[in-house]
PDB file of C-alpha atoms (C1' of nucleotides) in Angstrom:
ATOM      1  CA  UNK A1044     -71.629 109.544  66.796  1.00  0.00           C
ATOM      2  CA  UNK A1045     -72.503 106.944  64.210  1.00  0.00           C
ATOM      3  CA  UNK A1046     -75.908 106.813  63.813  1.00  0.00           C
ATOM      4  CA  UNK A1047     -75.588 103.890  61.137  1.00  0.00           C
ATOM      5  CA  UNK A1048     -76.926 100.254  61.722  1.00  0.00           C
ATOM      6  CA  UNK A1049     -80.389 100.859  62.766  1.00  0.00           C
ATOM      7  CA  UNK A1050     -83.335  99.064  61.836  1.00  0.00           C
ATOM      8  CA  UNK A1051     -84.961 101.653  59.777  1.00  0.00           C
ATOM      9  CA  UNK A1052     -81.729 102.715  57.604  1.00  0.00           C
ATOM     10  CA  UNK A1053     -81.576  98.917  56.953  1.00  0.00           C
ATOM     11  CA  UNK A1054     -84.296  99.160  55.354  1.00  0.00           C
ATOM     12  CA  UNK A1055     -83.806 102.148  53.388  1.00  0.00           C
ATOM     13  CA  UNK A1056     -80.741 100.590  51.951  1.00  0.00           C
ATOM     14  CA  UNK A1057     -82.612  97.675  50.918  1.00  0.00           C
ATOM     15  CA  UNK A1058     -85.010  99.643  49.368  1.00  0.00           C
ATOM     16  CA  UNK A1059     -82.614 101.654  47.104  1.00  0.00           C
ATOM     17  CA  UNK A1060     -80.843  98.660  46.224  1.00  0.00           C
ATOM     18  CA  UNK A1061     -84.109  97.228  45.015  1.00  0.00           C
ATOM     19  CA  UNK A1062     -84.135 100.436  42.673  1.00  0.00           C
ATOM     20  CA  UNK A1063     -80.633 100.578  41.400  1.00  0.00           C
ATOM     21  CA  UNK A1064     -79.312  96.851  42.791  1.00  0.00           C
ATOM     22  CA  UNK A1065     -80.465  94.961  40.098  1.00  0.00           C
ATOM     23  CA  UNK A1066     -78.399  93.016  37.439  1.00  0.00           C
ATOM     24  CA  UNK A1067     -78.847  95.681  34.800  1.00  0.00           C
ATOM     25  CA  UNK A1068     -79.194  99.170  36.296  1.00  0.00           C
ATOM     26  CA  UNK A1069     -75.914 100.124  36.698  1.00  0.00           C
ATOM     27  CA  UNK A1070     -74.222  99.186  33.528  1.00  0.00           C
ATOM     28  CA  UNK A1071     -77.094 101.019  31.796  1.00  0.00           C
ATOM     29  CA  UNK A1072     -76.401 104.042  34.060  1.00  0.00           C
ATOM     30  CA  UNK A1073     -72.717 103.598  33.707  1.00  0.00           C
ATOM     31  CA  UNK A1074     -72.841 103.600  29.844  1.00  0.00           C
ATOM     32  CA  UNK A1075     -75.021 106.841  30.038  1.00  0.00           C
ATOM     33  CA  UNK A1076     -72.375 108.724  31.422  1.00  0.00           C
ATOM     34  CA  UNK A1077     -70.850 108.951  28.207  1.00  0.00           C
ATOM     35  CA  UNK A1078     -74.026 110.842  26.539  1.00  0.00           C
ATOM     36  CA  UNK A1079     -77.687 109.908  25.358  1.00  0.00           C
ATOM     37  CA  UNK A1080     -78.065 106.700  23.810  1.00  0.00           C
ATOM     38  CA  UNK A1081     -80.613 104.550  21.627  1.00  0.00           C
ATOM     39  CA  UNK A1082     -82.273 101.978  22.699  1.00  0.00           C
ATOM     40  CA  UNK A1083     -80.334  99.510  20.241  1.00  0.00           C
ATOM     41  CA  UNK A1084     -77.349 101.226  21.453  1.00  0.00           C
ATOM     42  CA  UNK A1085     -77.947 100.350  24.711  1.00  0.00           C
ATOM     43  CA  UNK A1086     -78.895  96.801  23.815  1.00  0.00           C
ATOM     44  CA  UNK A1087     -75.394  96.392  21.824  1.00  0.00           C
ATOM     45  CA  UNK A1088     -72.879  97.830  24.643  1.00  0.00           C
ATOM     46  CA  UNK A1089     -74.795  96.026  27.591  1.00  0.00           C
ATOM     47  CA  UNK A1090     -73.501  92.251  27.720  1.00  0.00           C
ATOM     48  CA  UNK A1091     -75.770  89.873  27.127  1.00  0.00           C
ATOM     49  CA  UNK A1092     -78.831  91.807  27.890  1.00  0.00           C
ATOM     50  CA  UNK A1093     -82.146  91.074  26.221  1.00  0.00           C
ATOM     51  CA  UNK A1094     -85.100  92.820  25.069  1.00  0.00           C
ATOM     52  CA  UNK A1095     -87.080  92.703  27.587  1.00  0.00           C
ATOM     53  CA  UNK A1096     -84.946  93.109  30.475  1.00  0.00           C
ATOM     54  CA  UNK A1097     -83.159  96.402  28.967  1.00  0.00           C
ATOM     55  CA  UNK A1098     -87.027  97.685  28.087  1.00  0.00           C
ATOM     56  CA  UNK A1099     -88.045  96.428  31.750  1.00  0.00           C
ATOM     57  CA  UNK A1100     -84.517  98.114  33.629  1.00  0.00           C
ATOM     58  CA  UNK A1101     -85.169 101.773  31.499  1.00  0.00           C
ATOM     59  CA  UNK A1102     -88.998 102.075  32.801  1.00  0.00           C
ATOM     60  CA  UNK A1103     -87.941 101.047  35.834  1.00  0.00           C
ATOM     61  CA  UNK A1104     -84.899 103.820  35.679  1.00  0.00           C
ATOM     62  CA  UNK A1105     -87.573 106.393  34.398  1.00  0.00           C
ATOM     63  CA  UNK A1106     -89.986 106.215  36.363  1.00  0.00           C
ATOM     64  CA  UNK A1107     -87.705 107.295  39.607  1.00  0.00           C
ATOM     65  CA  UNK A1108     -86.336 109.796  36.858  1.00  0.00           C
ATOM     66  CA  UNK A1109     -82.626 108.726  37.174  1.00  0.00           C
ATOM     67  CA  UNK A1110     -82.631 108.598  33.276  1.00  0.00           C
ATOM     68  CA  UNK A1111     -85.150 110.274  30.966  1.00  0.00           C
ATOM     69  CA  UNK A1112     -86.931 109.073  27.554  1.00  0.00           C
ATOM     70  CA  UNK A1113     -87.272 111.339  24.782  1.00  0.00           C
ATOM     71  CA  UNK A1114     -89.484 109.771  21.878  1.00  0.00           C
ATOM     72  CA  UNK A1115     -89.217 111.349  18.561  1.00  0.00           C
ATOM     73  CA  UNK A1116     -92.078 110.686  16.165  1.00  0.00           C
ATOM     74  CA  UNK A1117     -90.078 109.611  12.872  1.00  0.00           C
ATOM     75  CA  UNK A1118     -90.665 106.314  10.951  1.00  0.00           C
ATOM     76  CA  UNK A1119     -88.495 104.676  11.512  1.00  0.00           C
ATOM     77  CA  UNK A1120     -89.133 105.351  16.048  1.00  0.00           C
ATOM     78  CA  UNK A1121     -86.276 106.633  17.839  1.00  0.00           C
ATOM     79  CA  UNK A1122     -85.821 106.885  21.278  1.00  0.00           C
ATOM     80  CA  UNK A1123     -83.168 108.386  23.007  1.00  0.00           C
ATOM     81  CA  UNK A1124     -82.209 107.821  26.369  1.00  0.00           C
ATOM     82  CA  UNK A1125     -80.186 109.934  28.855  1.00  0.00           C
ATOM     83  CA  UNK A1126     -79.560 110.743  32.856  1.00  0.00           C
ATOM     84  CA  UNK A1127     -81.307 113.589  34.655  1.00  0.00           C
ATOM     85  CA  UNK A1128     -79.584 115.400  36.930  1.00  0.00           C
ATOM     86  CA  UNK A1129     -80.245 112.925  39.381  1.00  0.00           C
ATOM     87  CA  UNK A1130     -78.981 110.315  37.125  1.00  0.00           C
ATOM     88  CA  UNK A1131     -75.536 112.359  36.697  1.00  0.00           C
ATOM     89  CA  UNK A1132     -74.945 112.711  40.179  1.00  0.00           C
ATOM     90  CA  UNK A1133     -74.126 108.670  40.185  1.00  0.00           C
ATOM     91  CA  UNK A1134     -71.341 109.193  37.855  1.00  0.00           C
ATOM     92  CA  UNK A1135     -68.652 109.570  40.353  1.00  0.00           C
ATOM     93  CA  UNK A1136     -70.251 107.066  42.488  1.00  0.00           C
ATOM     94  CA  UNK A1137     -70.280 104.483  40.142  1.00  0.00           C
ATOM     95  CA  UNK A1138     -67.080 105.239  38.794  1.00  0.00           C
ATOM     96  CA  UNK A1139     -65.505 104.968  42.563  1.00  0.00           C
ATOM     97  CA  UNK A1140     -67.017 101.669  42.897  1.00  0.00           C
ATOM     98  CA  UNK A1141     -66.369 100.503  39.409  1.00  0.00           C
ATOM     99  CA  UNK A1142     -62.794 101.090  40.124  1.00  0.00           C
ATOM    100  CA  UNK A1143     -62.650  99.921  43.584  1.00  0.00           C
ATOM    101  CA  UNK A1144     -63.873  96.746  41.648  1.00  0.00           C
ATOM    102  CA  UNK A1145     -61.127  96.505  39.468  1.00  0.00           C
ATOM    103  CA  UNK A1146     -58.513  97.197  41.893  1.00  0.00           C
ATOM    104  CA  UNK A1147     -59.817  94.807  44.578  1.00  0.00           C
ATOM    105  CA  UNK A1148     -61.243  92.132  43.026  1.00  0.00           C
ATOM    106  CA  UNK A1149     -59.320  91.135  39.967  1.00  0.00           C
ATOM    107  CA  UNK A1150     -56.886  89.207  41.773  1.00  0.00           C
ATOM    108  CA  UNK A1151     -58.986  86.486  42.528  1.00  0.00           C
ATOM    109  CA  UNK A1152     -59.353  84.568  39.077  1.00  0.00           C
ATOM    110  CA  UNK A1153     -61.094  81.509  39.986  1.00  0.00           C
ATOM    111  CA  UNK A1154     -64.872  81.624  41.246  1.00  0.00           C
TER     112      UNK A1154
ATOM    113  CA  UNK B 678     -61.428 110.418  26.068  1.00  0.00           C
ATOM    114  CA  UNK B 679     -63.838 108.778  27.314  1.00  0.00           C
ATOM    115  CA  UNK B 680     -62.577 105.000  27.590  1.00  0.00           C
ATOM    116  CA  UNK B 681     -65.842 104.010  28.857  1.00  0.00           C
ATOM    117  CA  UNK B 682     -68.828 101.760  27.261  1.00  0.00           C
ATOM    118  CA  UNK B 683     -66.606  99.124  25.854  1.00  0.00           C
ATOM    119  CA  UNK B 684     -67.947  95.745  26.065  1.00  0.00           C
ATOM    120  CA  UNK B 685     -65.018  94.285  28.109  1.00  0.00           C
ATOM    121  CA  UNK B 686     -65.403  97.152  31.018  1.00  0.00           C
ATOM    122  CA  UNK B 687     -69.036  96.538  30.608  1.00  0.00           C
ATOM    123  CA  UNK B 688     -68.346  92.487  31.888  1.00  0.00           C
ATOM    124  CA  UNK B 689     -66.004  93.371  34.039  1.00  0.00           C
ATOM    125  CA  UNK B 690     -68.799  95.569  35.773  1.00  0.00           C
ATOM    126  CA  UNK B 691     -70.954  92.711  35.637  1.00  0.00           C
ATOM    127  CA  UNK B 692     -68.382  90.396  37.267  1.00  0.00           C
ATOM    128  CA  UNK B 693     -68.270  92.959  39.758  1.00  0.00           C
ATOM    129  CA  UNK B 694     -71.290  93.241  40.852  1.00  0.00           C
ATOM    130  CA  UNK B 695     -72.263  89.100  40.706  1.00  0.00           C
ATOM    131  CA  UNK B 696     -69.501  89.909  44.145  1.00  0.00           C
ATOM    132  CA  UNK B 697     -70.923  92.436  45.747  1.00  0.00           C
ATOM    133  CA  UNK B 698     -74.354  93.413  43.924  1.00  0.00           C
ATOM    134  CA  UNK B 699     -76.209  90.965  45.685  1.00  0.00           C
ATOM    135  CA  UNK B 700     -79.021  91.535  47.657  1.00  0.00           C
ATOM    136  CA  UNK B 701     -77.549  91.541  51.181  1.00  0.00           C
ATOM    137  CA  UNK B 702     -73.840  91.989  50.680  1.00  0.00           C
ATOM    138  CA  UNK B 703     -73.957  95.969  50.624  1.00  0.00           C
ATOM    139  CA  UNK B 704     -76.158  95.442  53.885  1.00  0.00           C
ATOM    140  CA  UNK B 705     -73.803  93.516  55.988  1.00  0.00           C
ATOM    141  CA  UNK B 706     -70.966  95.793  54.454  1.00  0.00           C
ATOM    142  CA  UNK B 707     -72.498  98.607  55.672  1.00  0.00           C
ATOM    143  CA  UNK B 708     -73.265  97.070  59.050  1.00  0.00           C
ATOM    144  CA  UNK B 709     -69.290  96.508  59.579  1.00  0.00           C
ATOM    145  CA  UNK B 710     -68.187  99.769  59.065  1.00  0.00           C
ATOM    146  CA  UNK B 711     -68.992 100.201  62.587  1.00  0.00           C
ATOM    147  CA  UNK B 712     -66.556  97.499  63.967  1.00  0.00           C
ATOM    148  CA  UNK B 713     -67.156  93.480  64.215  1.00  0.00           C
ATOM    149  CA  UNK B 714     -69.788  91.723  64.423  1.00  0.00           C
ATOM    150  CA  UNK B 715     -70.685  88.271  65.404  1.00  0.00           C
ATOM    151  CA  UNK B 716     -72.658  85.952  63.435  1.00  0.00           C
ATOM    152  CA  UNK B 717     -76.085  86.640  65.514  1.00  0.00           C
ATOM    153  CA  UNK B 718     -75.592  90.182  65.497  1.00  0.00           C
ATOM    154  CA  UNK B 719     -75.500  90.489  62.487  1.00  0.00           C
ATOM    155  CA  UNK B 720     -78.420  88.281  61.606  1.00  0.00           C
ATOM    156  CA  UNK B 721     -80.485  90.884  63.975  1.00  0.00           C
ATOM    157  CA  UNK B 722     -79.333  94.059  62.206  1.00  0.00           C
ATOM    158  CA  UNK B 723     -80.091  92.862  58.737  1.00  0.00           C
ATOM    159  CA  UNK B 724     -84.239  93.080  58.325  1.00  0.00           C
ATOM    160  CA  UNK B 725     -85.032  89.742  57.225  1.00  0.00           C
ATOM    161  CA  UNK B 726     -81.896  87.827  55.873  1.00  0.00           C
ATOM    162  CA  UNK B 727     -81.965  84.305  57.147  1.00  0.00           C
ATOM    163  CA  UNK B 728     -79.796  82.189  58.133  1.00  0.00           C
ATOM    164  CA  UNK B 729     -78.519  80.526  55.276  1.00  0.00           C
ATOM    165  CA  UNK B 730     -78.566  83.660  53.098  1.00  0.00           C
ATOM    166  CA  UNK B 731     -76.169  85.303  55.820  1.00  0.00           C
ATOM    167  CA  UNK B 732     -73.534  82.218  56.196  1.00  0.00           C
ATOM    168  CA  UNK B 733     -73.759  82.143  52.378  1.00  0.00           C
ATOM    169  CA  UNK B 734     -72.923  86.024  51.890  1.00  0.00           C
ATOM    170  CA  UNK B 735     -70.161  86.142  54.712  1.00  0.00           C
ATOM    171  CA  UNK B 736     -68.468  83.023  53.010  1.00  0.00           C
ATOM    172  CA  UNK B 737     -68.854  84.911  49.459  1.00  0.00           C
ATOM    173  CA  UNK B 738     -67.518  88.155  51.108  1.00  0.00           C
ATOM    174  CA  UNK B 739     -64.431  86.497  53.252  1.00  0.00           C
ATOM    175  CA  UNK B 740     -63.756  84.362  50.073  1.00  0.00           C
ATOM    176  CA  UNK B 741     -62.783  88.003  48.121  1.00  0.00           C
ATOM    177  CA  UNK B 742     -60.921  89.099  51.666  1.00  0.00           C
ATOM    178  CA  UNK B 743     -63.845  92.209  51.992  1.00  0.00           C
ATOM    179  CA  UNK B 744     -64.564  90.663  55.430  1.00  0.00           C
ATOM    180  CA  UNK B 745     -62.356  88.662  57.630  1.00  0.00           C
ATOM    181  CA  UNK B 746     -63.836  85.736  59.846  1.00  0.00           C
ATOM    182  CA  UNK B 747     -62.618  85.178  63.081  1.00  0.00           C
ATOM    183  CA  UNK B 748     -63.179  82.154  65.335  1.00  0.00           C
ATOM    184  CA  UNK B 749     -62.346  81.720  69.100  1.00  0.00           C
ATOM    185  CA  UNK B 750     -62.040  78.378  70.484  1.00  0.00           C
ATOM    186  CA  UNK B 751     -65.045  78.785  73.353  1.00  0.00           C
ATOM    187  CA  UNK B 752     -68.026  77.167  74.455  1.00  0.00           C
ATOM    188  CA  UNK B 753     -70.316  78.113  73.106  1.00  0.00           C
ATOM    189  CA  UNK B 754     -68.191  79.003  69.849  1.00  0.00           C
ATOM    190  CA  UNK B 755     -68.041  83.059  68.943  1.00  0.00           C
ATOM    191  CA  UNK B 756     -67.092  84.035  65.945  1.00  0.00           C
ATOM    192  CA  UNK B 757     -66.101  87.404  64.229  1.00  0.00           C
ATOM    193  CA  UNK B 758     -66.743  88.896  61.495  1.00  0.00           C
ATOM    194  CA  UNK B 759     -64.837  92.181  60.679  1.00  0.00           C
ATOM    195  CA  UNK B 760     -63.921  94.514  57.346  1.00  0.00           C
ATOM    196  CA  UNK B 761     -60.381  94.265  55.968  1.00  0.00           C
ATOM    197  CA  UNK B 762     -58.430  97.097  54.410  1.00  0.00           C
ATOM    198  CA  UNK B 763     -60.320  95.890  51.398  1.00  0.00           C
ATOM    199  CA  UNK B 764     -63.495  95.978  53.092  1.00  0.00           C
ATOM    200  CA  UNK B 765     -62.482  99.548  54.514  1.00  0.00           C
ATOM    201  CA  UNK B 766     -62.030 100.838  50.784  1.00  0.00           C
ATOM    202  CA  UNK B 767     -65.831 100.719  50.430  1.00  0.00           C
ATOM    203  CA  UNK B 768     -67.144 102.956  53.235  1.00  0.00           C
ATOM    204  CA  UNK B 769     -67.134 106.371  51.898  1.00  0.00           C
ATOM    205  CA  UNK B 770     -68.776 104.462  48.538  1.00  0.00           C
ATOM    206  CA  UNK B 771     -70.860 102.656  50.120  1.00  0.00           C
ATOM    207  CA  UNK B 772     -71.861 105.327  52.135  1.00  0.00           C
ATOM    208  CA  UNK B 773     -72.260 108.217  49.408  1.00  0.00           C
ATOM    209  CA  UNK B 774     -74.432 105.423  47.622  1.00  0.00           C
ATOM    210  CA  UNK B 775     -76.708 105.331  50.332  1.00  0.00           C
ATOM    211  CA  UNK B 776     -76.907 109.141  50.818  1.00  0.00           C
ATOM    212  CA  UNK B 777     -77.610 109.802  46.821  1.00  0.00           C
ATOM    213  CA  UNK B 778     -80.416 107.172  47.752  1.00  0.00           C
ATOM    214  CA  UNK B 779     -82.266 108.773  50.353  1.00  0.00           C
ATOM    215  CA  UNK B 780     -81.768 112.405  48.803  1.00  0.00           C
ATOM    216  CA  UNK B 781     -83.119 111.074  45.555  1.00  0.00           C
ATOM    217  CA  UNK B 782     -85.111 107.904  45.604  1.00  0.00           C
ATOM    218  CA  UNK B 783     -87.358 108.547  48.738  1.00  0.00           C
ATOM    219  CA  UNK B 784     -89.145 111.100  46.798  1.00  0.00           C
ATOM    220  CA  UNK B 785     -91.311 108.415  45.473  1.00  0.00           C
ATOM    221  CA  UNK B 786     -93.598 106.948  47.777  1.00  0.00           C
ATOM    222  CA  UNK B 787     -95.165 104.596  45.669  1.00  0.00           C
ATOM    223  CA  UNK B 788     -94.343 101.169  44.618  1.00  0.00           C
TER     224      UNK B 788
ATOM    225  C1'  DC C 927     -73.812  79.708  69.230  1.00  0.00           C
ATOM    226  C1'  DG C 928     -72.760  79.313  64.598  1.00  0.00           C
ATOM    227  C1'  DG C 929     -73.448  77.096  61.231  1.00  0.00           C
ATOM    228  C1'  DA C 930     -74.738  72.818  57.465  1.00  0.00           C
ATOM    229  C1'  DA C 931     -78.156  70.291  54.904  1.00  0.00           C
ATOM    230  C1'  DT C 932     -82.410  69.595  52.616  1.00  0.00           C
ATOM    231  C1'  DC C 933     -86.679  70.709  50.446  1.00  0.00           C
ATOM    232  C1'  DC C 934     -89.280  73.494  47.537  1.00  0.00           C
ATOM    233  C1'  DG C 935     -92.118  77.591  45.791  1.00  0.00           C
ATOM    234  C1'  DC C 936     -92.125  81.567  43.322  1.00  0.00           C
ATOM    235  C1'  DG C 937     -90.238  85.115  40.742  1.00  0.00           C
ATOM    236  C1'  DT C 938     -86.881  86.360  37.672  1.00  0.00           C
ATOM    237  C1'  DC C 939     -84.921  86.032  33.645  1.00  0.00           C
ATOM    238  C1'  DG C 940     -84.145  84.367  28.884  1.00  0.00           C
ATOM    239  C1'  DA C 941     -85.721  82.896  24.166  1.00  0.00           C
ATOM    240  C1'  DT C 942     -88.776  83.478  20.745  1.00  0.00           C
ATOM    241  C1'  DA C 943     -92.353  85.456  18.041  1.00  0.00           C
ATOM    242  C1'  DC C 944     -95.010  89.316  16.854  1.00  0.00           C
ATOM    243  C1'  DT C 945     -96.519  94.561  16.257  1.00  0.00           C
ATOM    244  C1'  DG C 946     -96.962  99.808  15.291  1.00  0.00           C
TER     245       DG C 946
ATOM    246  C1'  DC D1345     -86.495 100.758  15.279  1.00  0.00           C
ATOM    247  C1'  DA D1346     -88.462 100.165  19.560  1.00  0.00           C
ATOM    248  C1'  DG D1347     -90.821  97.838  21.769  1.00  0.00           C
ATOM    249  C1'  DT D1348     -95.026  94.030  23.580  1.00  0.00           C
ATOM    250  C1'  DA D1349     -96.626  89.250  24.565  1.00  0.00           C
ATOM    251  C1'  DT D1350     -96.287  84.732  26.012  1.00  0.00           C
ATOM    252  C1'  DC D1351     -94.138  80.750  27.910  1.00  0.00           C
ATOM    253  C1'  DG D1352     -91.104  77.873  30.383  1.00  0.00           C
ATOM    254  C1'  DA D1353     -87.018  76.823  33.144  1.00  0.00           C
ATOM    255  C1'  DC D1354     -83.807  77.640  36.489  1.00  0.00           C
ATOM    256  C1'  DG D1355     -81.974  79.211  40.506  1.00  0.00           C
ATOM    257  C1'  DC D1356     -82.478  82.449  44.232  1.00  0.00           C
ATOM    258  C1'  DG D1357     -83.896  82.658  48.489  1.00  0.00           C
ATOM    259  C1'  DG D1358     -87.129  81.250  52.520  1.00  0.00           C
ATOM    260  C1'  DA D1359     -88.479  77.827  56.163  1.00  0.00           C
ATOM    261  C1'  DT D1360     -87.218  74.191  58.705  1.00  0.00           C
ATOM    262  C1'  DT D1361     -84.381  70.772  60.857  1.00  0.00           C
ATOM    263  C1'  DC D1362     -80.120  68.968  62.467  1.00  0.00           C
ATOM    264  C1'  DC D1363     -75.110  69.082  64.013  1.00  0.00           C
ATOM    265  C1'  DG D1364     -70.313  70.126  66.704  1.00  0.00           C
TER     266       DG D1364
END
DNA sequence: CGGAATCCGCGTCGATACTG
DNA sequence: CAGTATCGACGCGGATTCCG
């Protein structure tokens, strides 16, 4: 009855970590959840993040349209980011995992 | 209400994932849900991972107690790698992870 | 069988400087 | 403000070989 652990859905699961597994794509997603953001926003909250990697994560997040990109045309640019609908439907994912995280791993200080 | 976006949950996120964000931990995870494995097993379910990646991830995932290792004193040696309670914790995210990917990601054929 | 050890390329990531 | 461009290093991860 469990159809898990075959080849093929191996593979699937390494292909949608390649989308969302990287180093960057959930804490952008995660901060999200609390409403459209800048992009110097985003820069500021996310630790240690640079330019290019935050510009490089929110193409990467658009272009599968798990967070949108609204440009407005004032001087100075602004650029708002926020999730779609797909994008929102992580929210309670992440969260589960964020705080399976907290409670599981914290106990173990030391690398 | 929202006690979200700081910059402290925003490390600890990242701390989190440097455990389990990797690129084969969710993989072997997921491959234990359905009772232990031993070390070749595994190594034939997982499309790709080597052999060094694989000892490397199981020692990173038994060091956090997410997977318990198991040896029995034969010739030639077996050894067993199961989930812990820990380890348990993560199915149903794990799994409605996976799920959101395949509804949403496979959409996109392309690279 | 289940690892450990070594070697090494290649891609990722970071820092910096520059632009519309 | 919101990016683009370029460069260089470092470390991840792959292949291979050896060991108990």
């Amino acid at each position: 009855m469990n159809k898990i652990n075959n080849y093929e859905e191996q593979c699937a699961f390494q292909e949608i970590l390649k989308i969302i597994g990287g180093k960057w794509s959930m804490s952008i997603i995660y901060i999200l959840f609390s409403g459209k953001k800048r992009f110097n926003e985003l820069q500021r909250t996310v630790p240690h993040i640079n330019t290019r990697m935050l510009v490089k994560e929110l193409k990467n997040l658009a272009e599968y349209k798990i967070i949108s990109r609204k440009v407005f045309a004032t001087v100075p640019p602004t650029v708002e980011y926020s999730l779609t609908e797909k994008g929102k439907k992580l929210e309670p994912i992440i969260n589960d995992f964020y705080n399976w995280g907290v409670d599981n791993l914290y106990e173990y200080p030391g690398k």
